CSV table of C-alpha atoms and ligand atoms in Angstrom, one decimal:
chain,number,residue,atom,x,y,z
A,1,UNK,CA,130.9,131.5,94.3
A,2,UNK,CA,128.8,129.7,96.9
A,3,UNK,CA,125.1,130.4,97.1
A,4,UNK,CA,123.6,129.5,100.4
A,5,UNK,CA,120.0,128.2,100.4
A,6,UNK,CA,118.8,128.4,103.9
A,7,UNK,CA,115.3,127.4,103.1
A,8,UNK,CA,114.1,124.4,105.1
A,9,UNK,CA,114.0,121.4,102.7
A,10,UNK,CA,110.8,120.3,104.4
A,11,UNK,CA,109.0,123.6,103.7
A,12,UNK,CA,107.4,122.5,100.5
A,13,UNK,CA,106.3,119.2,102.1
A,14,UNK,CA,104.9,121.0,105.1
A,15,UNK,CA,102.9,123.5,103.0
A,16,UNK,CA,101.4,120.7,100.9
A,17,UNK,CA,100.6,118.8,104.1
A,18,UNK,CA,98.7,122.0,105.2
A,19,UNK,CA,96.8,121.9,101.9
A,20,UNK,CA,95.9,118.3,102.5
A,21,UNK,CA,94.6,119.2,106.0
A,22,UNK,CA,92.3,121.7,104.3
A,23,UNK,CA,91.0,119.2,101.8
A,24,UNK,CA,90.4,116.6,104.5
A,25,UNK,CA,88.6,119.1,106.7
A,26,UNK,CA,86.4,120.3,103.8
A,27,UNK,CA,85.4,116.7,103.0
A,28,UNK,CA,85.2,115.7,106.6
A,29,UNK,CA,87.5,112.8,106.1
A,30,UNK,CA,89.9,111.3,108.7
A,31,UNK,CA,93.3,110.1,107.4
A,32,UNK,CA,95.5,107.5,109.2
A,33,UNK,CA,99.1,106.7,108.2
A,34,UNK,CA,100.4,103.2,109.1
A,35,UNK,CA,104.2,103.0,109.4
A,36,UNK,CA,106.5,100.2,110.2
A,37,UNK,CA,109.6,98.3,109.2
A,38,UNK,CA,109.2,96.0,106.1
A,39,UNK,CA,107.3,92.9,107.0
A,40,UNK,CA,105.9,93.9,110.5
A,41,UNK,CA,102.4,93.2,109.3
A,42,UNK,CA,100.9,96.5,107.9
A,43,UNK,CA,99.1,94.9,105.0
A,44,UNK,CA,98.0,92.0,107.3
A,45,UNK,CA,96.6,94.5,109.8
A,46,UNK,CA,94.9,96.3,106.9
A,47,UNK,CA,93.3,93.1,105.8
A,48,UNK,CA,91.9,92.5,109.3
A,49,UNK,CA,90.9,96.2,109.6
A,50,UNK,CA,89.0,96.4,106.2
A,51,UNK,CA,87.2,93.1,107.0
A,52,UNK,CA,85.9,94.4,110.4
A,53,UNK,CA,85.8,98.2,109.9
A,54,UNK,CA,84.4,98.3,106.4
A,55,UNK,CA,80.9,97.6,107.6
A,56,UNK,CA,80.9,100.7,109.8
A,57,UNK,CA,82.7,103.4,107.9
A,58,UNK,CA,83.3,104.2,104.2
A,59,UNK,CA,87.0,103.5,103.8
A,60,UNK,CA,89.5,104.4,101.1
A,61,UNK,CA,93.1,103.2,100.9
A,62,UNK,CA,96.4,104.6,99.7
A,63,UNK,CA,98.9,101.8,99.3
A,64,UNK,CA,102.6,102.9,99.2
A,65,UNK,CA,105.0,100.4,97.7
A,66,UNK,CA,108.6,100.8,96.5
A,67,UNK,CA,108.5,98.6,93.5
A,68,UNK,CA,105.3,96.7,93.0
A,69,UNK,CA,101.6,96.9,93.5
A,70,UNK,CA,101.4,93.6,95.4
A,71,UNK,CA,99.9,95.0,98.6
A,72,UNK,CA,97.2,96.9,96.7
A,73,UNK,CA,96.3,93.6,94.9
A,74,UNK,CA,96.0,91.8,98.2
A,75,UNK,CA,93.4,94.4,99.2
A,76,UNK,CA,91.4,94.4,96.0
A,77,UNK,CA,89.0,91.7,97.2
A,78,UNK,CA,87.4,94.2,99.6
A,79,UNK,CA,86.1,96.2,96.7
A,80,UNK,CA,87.1,99.6,98.3
A,81,UNK,CA,88.6,102.5,96.5
A,82,UNK,CA,92.4,102.0,96.5
A,83,UNK,CA,95.1,104.2,95.1
A,84,UNK,CA,98.3,102.3,94.6
A,85,UNK,CA,101.4,104.5,94.8
A,86,UNK,CA,104.7,103.1,93.4
A,87,UNK,CA,107.5,105.3,94.7
A,88,UNK,CA,110.0,103.8,92.3
A,89,UNK,CA,112.7,103.3,94.9
A,90,UNK,CA,111.9,106.2,97.3
A,91,UNK,CA,111.8,105.0,100.9
A,92,UNK,CA,108.8,107.0,102.1
A,93,UNK,CA,105.6,108.8,100.9
A,94,UNK,CA,105.6,112.6,100.9
A,95,UNK,CA,102.7,115.1,100.8
A,96,UNK,CA,103.1,115.7,97.0
A,97,UNK,CA,102.4,112.1,96.4
A,98,UNK,CA,99.5,112.0,98.8
A,99,UNK,CA,97.9,115.1,97.3
A,100,UNK,CA,97.9,113.4,93.9
A,101,UNK,CA,96.6,110.2,95.4
A,102,UNK,CA,93.7,112.0,97.1
A,103,UNK,CA,92.7,113.4,93.7
A,104,UNK,CA,91.9,109.9,92.7
A,105,UNK,CA,89.7,109.0,95.6
A,106,UNK,CA,86.0,109.8,96.0
A,107,UNK,CA,86.6,112.1,99.0
A,108,UNK,CA,83.0,113.3,99.3
A,109,UNK,CA,81.9,109.7,99.9
A,110,UNK,CA,84.5,108.6,102.4
A,111,UNK,CA,84.8,108.7,106.2
A,112,UNK,CA,88.4,107.5,106.5
A,113,UNK,CA,91.5,107.0,104.4
A,114,UNK,CA,94.1,104.6,105.6
A,115,UNK,CA,97.6,105.0,104.2
A,116,UNK,CA,100.0,102.0,104.2
A,117,UNK,CA,103.4,103.8,104.1
A,118,UNK,CA,106.5,102.2,102.5
A,119,UNK,CA,108.1,99.7,104.9
A,120,UNK,CA,110.7,101.8,106.7
A,121,UNK,CA,111.1,102.7,110.4
A,122,UNK,CA,112.9,106.0,109.9
A,123,UNK,CA,112.1,108.1,106.9
A,124,UNK,CA,108.2,108.0,106.8
A,125,UNK,CA,108.0,109.4,110.3
A,126,UNK,CA,109.9,112.5,109.1
A,127,UNK,CA,107.2,113.5,106.6
A,128,UNK,CA,104.0,115.3,107.6
A,129,UNK,CA,101.3,114.0,105.2
A,130,UNK,CA,98.5,116.1,106.7
A,131,UNK,CA,97.2,112.9,108.4
A,132,UNK,CA,95.3,112.9,111.7
A,133,UNK,CA,97.4,110.1,113.1
A,134,UNK,CA,100.5,108.2,112.5
A,135,UNK,CA,100.1,104.6,113.7
A,136,UNK,CA,103.2,102.6,114.4
A,137,UNK,CA,103.4,98.8,113.9
A,138,UNK,CA,106.2,96.9,115.6
A,139,UNK,CA,106.5,93.1,115.6
A,140,UNK,CA,107.9,90.6,118.1
A,141,UNK,CA,110.6,89.1,115.8
A,142,UNK,CA,112.0,92.6,115.1
A,143,UNK,CA,113.2,92.7,118.7
A,144,UNK,CA,112.3,94.6,121.9
A,145,UNK,CA,114.9,97.3,121.2
A,146,UNK,CA,113.2,99.0,118.3
A,147,UNK,CA,111.6,101.9,120.2
A,148,UNK,CA,114.9,102.9,121.8
A,149,UNK,CA,116.8,102.6,118.5
A,150,UNK,CA,114.3,104.3,116.3
A,151,UNK,CA,112.5,106.7,118.7
A,152,UNK,CA,111.0,109.3,116.3
A,153,UNK,CA,108.1,107.2,115.1
A,154,UNK,CA,107.3,106.0,118.7
A,155,UNK,CA,107.3,109.6,119.9
A,156,UNK,CA,104.9,110.7,117.1
A,157,UNK,CA,102.5,107.8,117.0
A,158,UNK,CA,99.0,108.1,118.4
A,159,UNK,CA,98.8,104.3,118.7
A,160,UNK,CA,101.3,101.4,118.6
A,161,UNK,CA,100.3,98.0,117.5
A,162,UNK,CA,102.7,95.2,118.7
A,163,UNK,CA,102.1,92.5,116.1
A,164,UNK,CA,103.1,88.8,115.8
A,165,UNK,CA,102.6,88.0,119.5
A,166,UNK,CA,101.9,84.4,118.5
A,167,UNK,CA,105.7,84.3,118.1
A,168,UNK,CA,106.5,85.3,121.7
A,169,UNK,CA,107.2,81.6,122.7
A,170,UNK,CA,109.7,81.2,119.9
A,171,UNK,CA,111.9,84.4,119.8
A,172,UNK,CA,113.6,86.4,122.5
A,173,UNK,CA,111.5,89.5,123.2
A,174,UNK,CA,111.5,91.1,126.6
A,175,UNK,CA,108.2,92.9,127.1
A,176,UNK,CA,109.5,94.8,130.2
A,177,UNK,CA,112.3,96.3,128.1
A,178,UNK,CA,109.9,97.2,125.3
A,179,UNK,CA,107.3,98.8,127.6
A,180,UNK,CA,109.9,100.6,129.7
A,181,UNK,CA,111.3,102.3,126.6
A,182,UNK,CA,107.9,103.2,125.3
A,183,UNK,CA,107.0,104.7,128.6
A,184,UNK,CA,110.2,106.8,128.5
A,185,UNK,CA,109.5,108.0,124.9
A,186,UNK,CA,105.7,108.4,124.9
A,187,UNK,CA,104.1,107.5,128.3
A,188,UNK,CA,100.5,108.0,127.1
A,189,UNK,CA,100.9,105.9,123.9
A,190,UNK,CA,98.2,103.2,123.7
A,191,UNK,CA,99.9,99.8,122.9
A,192,UNK,CA,97.7,97.1,121.4
A,193,UNK,CA,99.2,93.6,121.1
A,194,UNK,CA,97.9,91.6,118.1
A,195,UNK,CA,98.4,88.6,116.1
A,196,UNK,CA,97.1,89.0,112.6
A,197,UNK,CA,97.7,85.3,112.1
A,198,UNK,CA,95.5,84.0,115.0
A,199,UNK,CA,93.3,87.2,115.2
A,200,UNK,CA,94.2,87.7,118.9
A,201,UNK,CA,94.0,91.3,120.0
A,202,UNK,CA,92.6,92.5,116.6
A,203,UNK,CA,89.3,93.5,118.2
A,204,UNK,CA,91.0,95.8,120.6
A,205,UNK,CA,92.7,97.5,117.6
A,206,UNK,CA,89.3,97.8,115.8
A,207,UNK,CA,87.8,99.4,119.0
A,208,UNK,CA,90.7,101.9,119.1
A,209,UNK,CA,90.4,102.9,115.5
A,210,UNK,CA,86.6,103.2,115.6
A,211,UNK,CA,86.9,105.4,118.6
A,212,UNK,CA,89.6,107.5,116.9
A,213,UNK,CA,87.5,108.1,113.8
A,214,UNK,CA,84.4,108.8,115.8
A,215,UNK,CA,86.0,111.3,118.1
A,216,UNK,CA,87.4,113.5,115.3
A,217,UNK,CA,85.5,116.7,114.9
A,218,UNK,CA,83.7,116.1,111.6
A,219,UNK,CA,80.4,115.2,110.1
A,220,UNK,CA,80.2,111.4,110.0
A,221,UNK,CA,78.9,109.6,107.0
A,222,UNK,CA,78.7,106.5,109.2
A,223,UNK,CA,76.6,103.6,108.2
A,224,UNK,CA,76.3,102.5,111.8
A,225,UNK,CA,76.2,105.3,114.5
A,226,UNK,CA,76.6,102.9,117.4
A,227,UNK,CA,80.2,104.0,118.4
A,228,UNK,CA,79.7,107.4,119.8
A,229,UNK,CA,80.0,106.0,123.4
A,230,UNK,CA,83.4,104.4,122.7
A,231,UNK,CA,85.9,104.5,125.6
A,232,UNK,CA,89.6,104.0,124.8
A,233,UNK,CA,90.7,100.6,126.0
A,234,UNK,CA,93.4,100.3,128.6
A,235,UNK,CA,96.9,99.3,127.3
A,236,UNK,CA,97.0,95.5,126.9
A,237,UNK,CA,100.0,93.8,128.3
B,301,GTP,N1,103.4,84.8,112.8
B,301,GTP,C1,102.9,85.9,112.3
B,301,GTP,N2,103.1,86.3,111.0
B,301,GTP,C2,102.5,87.4,110.6
B,301,GTP,C3,101.6,88.2,111.4
B,301,GTP,N3,101.2,89.3,110.7
B,301,GTP,C4,101.8,89.1,109.5
B,301,GTP,N4,102.6,88.0,109.4
B,301,GTP,C5,103.4,87.6,108.3
B,301,GTP,O1,104.4,88.5,108.1
B,301,GTP,C6,104.7,88.7,106.8
B,301,GTP,C7,104.7,90.1,106.4
B,301,GTP,O2,103.4,90.6,106.6
B,301,GTP,P1,102.9,91.9,105.8
B,301,GTP,O3,101.5,92.1,106.3
B,301,GTP,O4,103.1,91.7,104.3
B,301,GTP,O5,103.9,93.0,106.3
B,301,GTP,P2,104.0,94.5,105.7
B,301,GTP,O6,104.4,95.3,106.9
B,301,GTP,O7,102.8,94.9,105.0
B,301,GTP,O8,105.3,94.3,104.8
B,301,GTP,P3,105.8,95.4,103.7
B,301,GTP,O9,104.6,96.0,103.0
B,301,GTP,O10,106.7,94.7,102.8
B,301,GTP,O11,106.6,96.5,104.5
B,301,GTP,C8,103.7,87.8,106.0
B,301,GTP,O12,104.3,86.6,105.7
B,301,GTP,C9,102.6,87.7,107.0
B,301,GTP,O13,101.8,86.5,106.8
B,301,GTP,C10,101.4,87.7,112.8
B,301,GTP,O14,100.7,88.3,113.6
B,301,GTP,N5,102.1,86.5,113.2
B,302,MG,MG1,102.6,95.7,103.1
């Protein structure tokens, strides 16, 4: 006898994501989910971000890793609340994991939680974590064809960071192809070019994320309230 289960396998993920949205709204916390292939520079971008954003907002981190807590250890020096999640092989974070991780963070004393998802360009974008924004990180040595080959993340992202631009002189990367494909997939997507190694472009990213956090409808626990007039930067090319 065959029993058919027609329930959407994402149903339970989606209902927990809804629960998370309620918790974040109640505590007036913004949650950002950073997604990229392994090694594009998520942790490097987080290091830059915590350095420069930590003085203005109360930040918490959820660090997703498949098999170690190395990235969480890299961020320990900032002295911020970090929940390290070891997925033991799973290629993405889901809303059940995030719900548990939120329980370990001091939500009533945070403005923004930044999630570093597991390095993977496909699966993490399929899971609603109840976040306010998915942020895509792509990097020059991965190639200019990634948006076209893995479109889901680039369609969903609210901001795209193109990292490792210091390597442009050394590897083939056609900006025209990259931007043409982005324009086809998500024409309004802000793209910010950075090098986490030289620091180039990082200030534009910091401006974007400050603006995003500030513009969410919520009570701010900001230390510095000087960002309410933020204007979104033009796409850098
Ligand atoms: N040249 C160059 N290297 C970079 C840049 N950003 C990061 N890297 C290097 O790229 C490697 C991977 O960076 P990570 O920040 O660990 O990347 P990640 O996305 O967090 O990697 P996973 O967590 O394993 O998915 C490290 O050796 C970094 O030093 C950059 O802008 N330019
Ligand atoms: Mg990392």
